[in-house]
Each structure stands twice: as C-alpha cells, then as structure tokens.
Amino acid sequence: MEKKKRAALHNLGCKVNAYETDAMQQMLEEAGYEIVPFSQEAEVYLINTCSVTNMADRKSRQMIHRARKLNPKAVVVATGCYVQTSTQQVIDDLAVDIVIGNNQKNQLVDLLEEYLGKEEQEKVISCVDVNAGVIDYENLQVEKTGEHTRVFIKVQDGCNQFCSYCIIPFARGRVRSRSVEDVVKEVKHLAAAGYQEVVLTGIHLSSYGLQEDYNVVYRQAVVQEQLLKLIEAVAQVEGIRRIRLGSLEPQVITEDFAKRLSAVDKICPHFHLSLQSGCDATLRRMNRKYTCEEYELGCDILRRHFDHPAITTDVIVGFPGETEEEFRTTKEFVRRIGFYEMHIFKYSKRQGTKAATMPNQVPEEIKARRSDELLELEKEMSKAYRESYVKREVEVLLETPTSIEGVSYYTGYTREYIRVAVKTNQDLSNTIVDGIIQSEIVDKTYKLSVER
C-alpha cells in the first residue's frame, strides 16, 4: 500500500484565518493526505499568514523558512494576508513553492496537483487583486475543528472601513457575505457532529449582508436586518444550544436590534464591541465611524435588553498624536463603561497605512506605561464582573479535564464566558450543566457547585 503523503499546517492571526486553515486541512484530508504536527517532517507545509502588523509579517516569513528547514524537499505553500499584501516579495522568496492569495484558498488541492504534475517544478501562483471592486464570496466548509465543543464559523469577508491604522481592507478586499442558506447547511453538519456552540465571525461582521458601500443610514438598516435573519436561522438548527457573535461595531446596536436579538434565547449575553479609543479626537484620527457618546449608548442599550451582559473590547494606546490628556480621557471612559475584558494593544506602525506617516508618533516607553495602566484597570474591572456572579446560578458548557492542586475538575464557560470548574472524575466533555458559582479557586477560574 502506498504511504500517505503528510501535510502540516500552521495558522497565524485571527479566528477567520483559523477557520480557513481548518477548511484547508479538511481539503487535504479528503485528498488523501495525513495531517501531522507542523514540527514534524512532512511532504507539504502550508502557512496561513497574517499581516495585521509588521511583526505579523515577520512571523509569517519566519514560519515559511522554518518549514523549508524542516524538509528542504517539501512543497511549501504560503497563503493568507501577508501573501496578499506582499505578493511580489513572497513570489521572489525561494522558500515558497505555491503562492495562494486570499479568496483563492479553495483551489489548494488543484494547485498542489498542478505543481506536483510538472516535470520541472516551477512556482505556482494564484493571487488575484482582491481590491479590484466587489468579488464573490469564497465558499469554504468545515466539518470539524481542533475544538470539540465550540466552533467558529466564517460568515463574512472583507472590509470597507479603512481605519487609518489598518492594512486589512487591502489584504481582504471589499465586503462580501455568505448566504444564510449556506451557513445553516454548515451549522447543521456541525450540530450533527456534536457541536453545541457556534461563534459567527467575519473580518467585519457589522457589514454582514452588504455587497456594496451603501450610504451610512441604509447600510446600518441592511446589516441589522440581514444579521438578525442569519442569527434567527442558525438558532433554528436542532442541537445548537448557544450562539456567540464576533466583534461588532457600536452603530449596529439600536433598541430594535437589541430587542429582537434578546428574543433569541440561544444568544449568549457576551458581546465584543470594538472601541480602540475612548477619546473622540483620537477616534477621528483613527477614522473610526462613531463617537464615544454613540459607543456608550450601544452599551446602555445592551444592558437594558440583557441581564448583566459581558461586554468586551479592544483599545489601542499610543496612537499617533495621542496626548496625555487624550489617554486620560480614554482611561476614564473605559472605567465608566465597566468592561468585562479589554484587549490592550500598543500602537504598532504598519507600513502602507495612513497612520504610519502621521506626525507625533508616540515613544515606545510612553506606550508601554499607558498599556500597563490599562492592563491594571482591566484586571480590576474583570475581577469585579466575575465576582458579581458569585452565588448566582449559571449554565455552563463543560469542555476540558483539568487538575487543580491535585484535584480532578472539568472546566468550561458560562454563557457570559466566565470560566468555571466542576469537581469530578467523570468525562463531562461537551456537557451542559446548571450550577451555582462559588469562590475563585485559581486565577480567573471559579468553582461551580452542581446538584446531581
């Protein structure tokens, strides 16, 4: 019997990239490849690259060259956002055999066969200009992922926002969306495979349903209706118990939207509203499309329609021109909102973006101090939110066996995404239980008492 060819994949970047890597792994498996860890020798190495920062570009190049060192005779495939934004550099890289741009990943197996079928193996390139107007949504499917209880589902690609610090619109192209029918079909397969929780995600989920750059008012109305239709359709799938949403823009959160969303009982009250800065002047330089007042209104609306929802966000510190006063304004704003979690990023200059050429770049030592201040505040707010659930009854989806101080537990997450642990020697993976949250037993993990 002929030995199976081995393939190893490495993913860099966001949850959308992770979904696409899972889909490409599935393609390779269906083509007869054995999937092995990236650290092992393989006949094919695939690197799904990221380009969100200059550091991400560098890591992408490093992983490409690591693959070549692992097996000099292997076929090295580079795909993803770094490939799209630095196409000629990747083409010129002697370590790469196959170059696949974004929106071309579903051609992976055909391109591999084309490369392997040549007598003299020359580089194969499939990389279209994703910024040449509106292009079709690239259909990819997954039937399983590395996780066993929760699955991320890509429903949208591209971005029309052009924030001044972000390269992603150039890497992903204009907004395009997956049909409700196609998403539901995939969710049904995943539910049949035992998944109980889905996370709907995209490059810019708040543009779901759009194919063009409509005016602001019409765009918001279209997104609200189309996104709600998608959520309500997924909620009808038997076996799915929970639905989470990827990052949302605050303008999407209106009274009507939140009211209809709260009527979907499978929706988890856990919302990520992108902020980036709590200062209007900084938001304008970032080319964000909302004010702090509009952002705070979105949070207030969610809290009116959901019982104590977990609201998380991203904040960039040290954006060009951010003064000490602007930073203090941001700090007081996030304190007033009271987030469950904040992801703090020190501004990193990204070549090819408007912000990279802005005056008044902030020194690294100031960025570091501001980041440390917000991280301390984040710890304080996150702890307060988790502690507010002590003695409350919650629903938990258990996921992973864990040993804590020599005692066997199963850990999982509440609908609000608080990590809890149930003391047990049984296999409770992918089991939903109700219980009362007790005290914190290790950092950010709370004991759950369950009546049996």
PDB file of N, CA and C in Angstrom, residues 211-265:
ATOM      1  N   GLN A 211     -23.003  44.027  -0.093  1.00  0.00           N
ATOM      2  CA  GLN A 211     -22.127  43.724  -1.221  1.00  0.00           C
ATOM      3  C   GLN A 211     -21.544  45.006  -1.801  1.00  0.00           C
ATOM      4  N   GLU A 212     -22.047  46.150  -1.372  1.00  0.00           N
ATOM      5  CA  GLU A 212     -21.555  47.436  -1.857  1.00  0.00           C
ATOM      6  C   GLU A 212     -21.432  48.388  -0.678  1.00  0.00           C
ATOM      7  N   ASP A 213     -20.842  49.545  -0.938  1.00  0.00           N
ATOM      8  CA  ASP A 213     -20.672  50.549   0.118  1.00  0.00           C
ATOM      9  C   ASP A 213     -21.874  51.499   0.107  1.00  0.00           C
ATOM     10  N   TYR A 214     -22.963  51.063   0.735  1.00  0.00           N
ATOM     11  CA  TYR A 214     -24.175  51.884   0.790  1.00  0.00           C
ATOM     12  C   TYR A 214     -23.940  53.115   1.650  1.00  0.00           C
ATOM     13  N   ASN A 215     -24.866  54.068   1.578  1.00  0.00           N
ATOM     14  CA  ASN A 215     -24.784  55.207   2.495  1.00  0.00           C
ATOM     15  C   ASN A 215     -24.972  54.710   3.924  1.00  0.00           C
ATOM     16  N   VAL A 216     -24.522  55.490   4.886  1.00  0.00           N
ATOM     17  CA  VAL A 216     -24.426  55.032   6.270  1.00  0.00           C
ATOM     18  C   VAL A 216     -25.769  54.564   6.828  1.00  0.00           C
ATOM     19  N   VAL A 217     -26.835  55.345   6.647  1.00  0.00           N
ATOM     20  CA  VAL A 217     -28.135  55.005   7.231  1.00  0.00           C
ATOM     21  C   VAL A 217     -28.666  53.704   6.635  1.00  0.00           C
ATOM     22  N   TYR A 218     -28.619  53.591   5.318  1.00  0.00           N
ATOM     23  CA  TYR A 218     -29.128  52.388   4.665  1.00  0.00           C
ATOM     24  C   TYR A 218     -28.273  51.185   5.014  1.00  0.00           C
ATOM     25  N   ARG A 219     -26.954  51.405   5.098  1.00  0.00           N
ATOM     26  CA  ARG A 219     -26.049  50.297   5.415  1.00  0.00           C
ATOM     27  C   ARG A 219     -26.386  49.719   6.778  1.00  0.00           C
ATOM     28  N   GLN A 220     -26.610  50.573   7.760  1.00  0.00           N
ATOM     29  CA  GLN A 220     -26.919  50.107   9.107  1.00  0.00           C
ATOM     30  C   GLN A 220     -28.211  49.302   9.118  1.00  0.00           C
ATOM     31  N   ALA A 221     -29.234  49.783   8.431  1.00  0.00           N
ATOM     32  CA  ALA A 221     -30.513  49.081   8.394  1.00  0.00           C
ATOM     33  C   ALA A 221     -30.382  47.722   7.721  1.00  0.00           C
ATOM     34  N   VAL A 222     -29.618  47.671   6.631  1.00  0.00           N
ATOM     35  CA  VAL A 222     -29.417  46.406   5.916  1.00  0.00           C
ATOM     36  C   VAL A 222     -28.712  45.398   6.797  1.00  0.00           C
ATOM     37  N   VAL A 223     -27.626  45.831   7.451  1.00  0.00           N
ATOM     38  CA  VAL A 223     -26.860  44.921   8.297  1.00  0.00           C
ATOM     39  C   VAL A 223     -27.712  44.388   9.440  1.00  0.00           C
ATOM     40  N   GLN A 224     -28.439  45.273  10.106  1.00  0.00           N
ATOM     41  CA  GLN A 224     -29.265  44.833  11.234  1.00  0.00           C
ATOM     42  C   GLN A 224     -30.245  43.751  10.798  1.00  0.00           C
ATOM     43  N   GLU A 225     -30.935  43.965   9.686  1.00  0.00           N
ATOM     44  CA  GLU A 225     -31.921  43.002   9.221  1.00  0.00           C
ATOM     45  C   GLU A 225     -31.264  41.705   8.773  1.00  0.00           C
ATOM     46  N   GLN A 226     -30.183  41.802   7.978  1.00  0.00           N
ATOM     47  CA  GLN A 226     -29.536  40.601   7.453  1.00  0.00           C
ATOM     48  C   GLN A 226     -28.856  39.788   8.553  1.00  0.00           C
ATOM     49  N   LEU A 227     -28.199  40.471   9.483  1.00  0.00           N
ATOM     50  CA  LEU A 227     -27.532  39.769  10.575  1.00  0.00           C
ATOM     51  C   LEU A 227     -28.544  39.087  11.482  1.00  0.00           C
ATOM     52  N   LEU A 228     -29.645  39.758  11.766  1.00  0.00           N
ATOM     53  CA  LEU A 228     -30.688  39.149  12.584  1.00  0.00           C
ATOM     54  C   LEU A 228     -31.306  37.932  11.891  1.00  0.00           C
ATOM     55  N   LYS A 229     -31.527  38.034  10.597  1.00  0.00           N
ATOM     56  CA  LYS A 229     -32.053  36.879   9.847  1.00  0.00           C
ATOM     57  C   LYS A 229     -31.110  35.687   9.955  1.00  0.00           C
ATOM     58  N   LEU A 230     -29.806  35.957   9.841  1.00  0.00           N
ATOM     59  CA  LEU A 230     -28.816  34.883   9.955  1.00  0.00           C
ATOM     60  C   LEU A 230     -28.852  34.253  11.342  1.00  0.00           C
ATOM     61  N   ILE A 231     -28.848  35.089  12.373  1.00  0.00           N
ATOM     62  CA  ILE A 231     -28.854  34.580  13.751  1.00  0.00           C
ATOM     63  C   ILE A 231     -30.108  33.766  14.021  1.00  0.00           C
ATOM     64  N   GLU A 232     -31.244  34.277  13.600  1.00  0.00           N
ATOM     65  CA  GLU A 232     -32.512  33.571  13.843  1.00  0.00           C
ATOM     66  C   GLU A 232     -32.558  32.244  13.092  1.00  0.00           C
ATOM     67  N   ALA A 233     -31.964  32.200  11.900  1.00  0.00           N
ATOM     68  CA  ALA A 233     -31.940  30.943  11.140  1.00  0.00           C
ATOM     69  C   ALA A 233     -31.026  29.923  11.809  1.00  0.00           C
ATOM     70  N   VAL A 234     -29.861  30.353  12.287  1.00  0.00           N
ATOM     71  CA  VAL A 234     -28.947  29.443  12.976  1.00  0.00           C
ATOM     72  C   VAL A 234     -29.581  28.931  14.262  1.00  0.00           C
ATOM     73  N   ALA A 235     -30.334  29.781  14.939  1.00  0.00           N
ATOM     74  CA  ALA A 235     -30.989  29.385  16.197  1.00  0.00           C
ATOM     75  C   ALA A 235     -32.017  28.281  15.989  1.00  0.00           C
ATOM     76  N   GLN A 236     -32.492  28.128  14.770  1.00  0.00           N
ATOM     77  CA  GLN A 236     -33.481  27.087  14.484  1.00  0.00           C
ATOM     78  C   GLN A 236     -32.854  25.704  14.313  1.00  0.00           C
ATOM     79  N   VAL A 237     -31.525  25.642  14.225  1.00  0.00           N
ATOM     80  CA  VAL A 237     -30.856  24.363  13.985  1.00  0.00           C
ATOM     81  C   VAL A 237     -30.891  23.510  15.255  1.00  0.00           C
ATOM     82  N   GLU A 238     -31.441  22.333  15.123  1.00  0.00           N
ATOM     83  CA  GLU A 238     -31.552  21.420  16.268  1.00  0.00           C
ATOM     84  C   GLU A 238     -30.165  20.967  16.711  1.00  0.00           C
ATOM     85  N   GLY A 239     -29.939  20.997  18.000  1.00  0.00           N
ATOM     86  CA  GLY A 239     -28.657  20.575  18.550  1.00  0.00           C
ATOM     87  C   GLY A 239     -27.764  21.734  18.930  1.00  0.00           C
ATOM     88  N   ILE A 240     -27.962  22.891  18.304  1.00  0.00           N
ATOM     89  CA  ILE A 240     -27.193  24.075  18.679  1.00  0.00           C
ATOM     90  C   ILE A 240     -27.841  24.705  19.904  1.00  0.00           C
ATOM     91  N   ARG A 241     -27.058  24.832  20.970  1.00  0.00           N
ATOM     92  CA  ARG A 241     -27.593  25.359  22.223  1.00  0.00           C
ATOM     93  C   ARG A 241     -27.164  26.801  22.483  1.00  0.00           C
ATOM     94  N   ARG A 242     -26.066  27.208  21.855  1.00  0.00           N
ATOM     95  CA  ARG A 242     -25.531  28.541  22.118  1.00  0.00           C
ATOM     96  C   ARG A 242     -25.043  29.189  20.831  1.00  0.00           C
ATOM     97  N   ILE A 243     -25.233  30.505  20.733  1.00  0.00           N
ATOM     98  CA  ILE A 243     -24.702  31.298  19.620  1.00  0.00           C
ATOM     99  C   ILE A 243     -23.963  32.495  20.199  1.00  0.00           C
ATOM    100  N   ARG A 244     -22.725  32.658  19.788  1.00  0.00           N
ATOM    101  CA  ARG A 244     -21.965  33.858  20.136  1.00  0.00           C
ATOM    102  C   ARG A 244     -21.679  34.639  18.860  1.00  0.00           C
ATOM    103  N   LEU A 245     -21.428  35.920  19.023  1.00  0.00           N
ATOM    104  CA  LEU A 245     -21.127  36.788  17.885  1.00  0.00           C
ATOM    105  C   LEU A 245     -19.701  37.295  17.984  1.00  0.00           C
ATOM    106  N   GLY A 246     -19.059  37.425  16.823  1.00  0.00           N
ATOM    107  CA  GLY A 246     -17.746  38.049  16.776  1.00  0.00           C
ATOM    108  C   GLY A 246     -17.853  39.538  17.047  1.00  0.00           C
ATOM    109  N   SER A 247     -16.814  40.259  16.753  1.00  0.00           N
ATOM    110  CA  SER A 247     -16.747  41.691  17.061  1.00  0.00           C
ATOM    111  C   SER A 247     -17.795  42.489  16.286  1.00  0.00           C
ATOM    112  N   LEU A 248     -18.470  43.387  17.002  1.00  0.00           N
ATOM    113  CA  LEU A 248     -19.496  44.251  16.409  1.00  0.00           C
ATOM    114  C   LEU A 248     -19.085  45.716  16.537  1.00  0.00           C
ATOM    115  N   GLU A 249     -19.586  46.534  15.623  1.00  0.00           N
ATOM    116  CA  GLU A 249     -19.424  47.984  15.731  1.00  0.00           C
ATOM    117  C   GLU A 249     -20.607  48.540  16.535  1.00  0.00           C
ATOM    118  N   PRO A 250     -20.398  49.581  17.330  1.00  0.00           N
ATOM    119  CA  PRO A 250     -21.472  50.077  18.198  1.00  0.00           C
ATOM    120  C   PRO A 250     -22.690  50.607  17.446  1.00  0.00           C
ATOM    121  N   GLN A 251     -22.508  51.079  16.198  1.00  0.00           N
ATOM    122  CA  GLN A 251     -23.656  51.638  15.461  1.00  0.00           C
ATOM    123  C   GLN A 251     -24.733  50.591  15.170  1.00  0.00           C
ATOM    124  N   VAL A 252     -24.345  49.334  15.148  1.00  0.00           N
ATOM    125  CA  VAL A 252     -25.312  48.262  14.862  1.00  0.00           C
ATOM    126  C   VAL A 252     -26.286  48.093  16.022  1.00  0.00           C
ATOM    127  N   ILE A 253     -25.855  48.461  17.229  1.00  0.00           N
ATOM    128  CA  ILE A 253     -26.665  48.215  18.431  1.00  0.00           C
ATOM    129  C   ILE A 253     -27.688  49.335  18.602  1.00  0.00           C
ATOM    130  N   THR A 254     -28.904  49.085  18.140  1.00  0.00           N
ATOM    131  CA  THR A 254     -30.026  50.000  18.354  1.00  0.00           C
ATOM    132  C   THR A 254     -31.050  49.308  19.244  1.00  0.00           C
ATOM    133  N   GLU A 255     -32.048  50.058  19.684  1.00  0.00           N
ATOM    134  CA  GLU A 255     -33.096  49.473  20.529  1.00  0.00           C
ATOM    135  C   GLU A 255     -33.794  48.318  19.809  1.00  0.00           C
ATOM    136  N   ASP A 256     -34.161  48.519  18.551  1.00  0.00           N
ATOM    137  CA  ASP A 256     -34.861  47.469  17.810  1.00  0.00           C
ATOM    138  C   ASP A 256     -33.982  46.247  17.609  1.00  0.00           C
ATOM    139  N   PHE A 257     -32.719  46.475  17.278  1.00  0.00           N
ATOM    140  CA  PHE A 257     -31.795  45.356  17.067  1.00  0.00           C
ATOM    141  C   PHE A 257     -31.636  44.547  18.350  1.00  0.00           C
ATOM    142  N   ALA A 258     -31.368  45.233  19.469  1.00  0.00           N
ATOM    143  CA  ALA A 258     -31.139  44.541  20.737  1.00  0.00           C
ATOM    144  C   ALA A 258     -32.393  43.823  21.216  1.00  0.00           C
ATOM    145  N   LYS A 259     -33.551  44.434  21.010  1.00  0.00           N
ATOM    146  CA  LYS A 259     -34.803  43.799  21.424  1.00  0.00           C
ATOM    147  C   LYS A 259     -35.030  42.491  20.679  1.00  0.00           C
ATOM    148  N   ARG A 260     -34.830  42.526  19.367  1.00  0.00           N
ATOM    149  CA  ARG A 260     -35.032  41.313  18.565  1.00  0.00           C
ATOM    150  C   ARG A 260     -33.953  40.278  18.866  1.00  0.00           C
ATOM    151  N   LEU A 261     -32.732  40.738  19.096  1.00  0.00           N
ATOM    152  CA  LEU A 261     -31.644  39.826  19.437  1.00  0.00           C
ATOM    153  C   LEU A 261     -31.900  39.135  20.766  1.00  0.00           C
ATOM    154  N   SER A 262     -32.398  39.873  21.739  1.00  0.00           N
ATOM    155  CA  SER A 262     -32.644  39.301  23.068  1.00  0.00           C
ATOM    156  C   SER A 262     -33.771  38.279  23.053  1.00  0.00           C
ATOM    157  N   ALA A 263     -34.596  38.298  22.006  1.00  0.00           N
ATOM    158  CA  ALA A 263     -35.664  37.308  21.883  1.00  0.00           C
ATOM    159  C   ALA A 263     -35.140  35.950  21.423  1.00  0.00           C
ATOM    160  N   VAL A 264     -33.886  35.895  20.959  1.00  0.00           N
ATOM    161  CA  VAL A 264     -33.253  34.631  20.566  1.00  0.00           C
ATOM    162  C   VAL A 264     -32.608  34.032  21.804  1.00  0.00           C
ATOM    163  N   ASP A 265     -33.243  33.042  22.397  1.00  0.00           N
ATOM    164  CA  ASP A 265     -32.770  32.559  23.695  1.00  0.00           C
ATOM    165  C   ASP A 265     -31.423  31.849  23.626  1.00  0.00           C
TER     166      ASP A 265
END
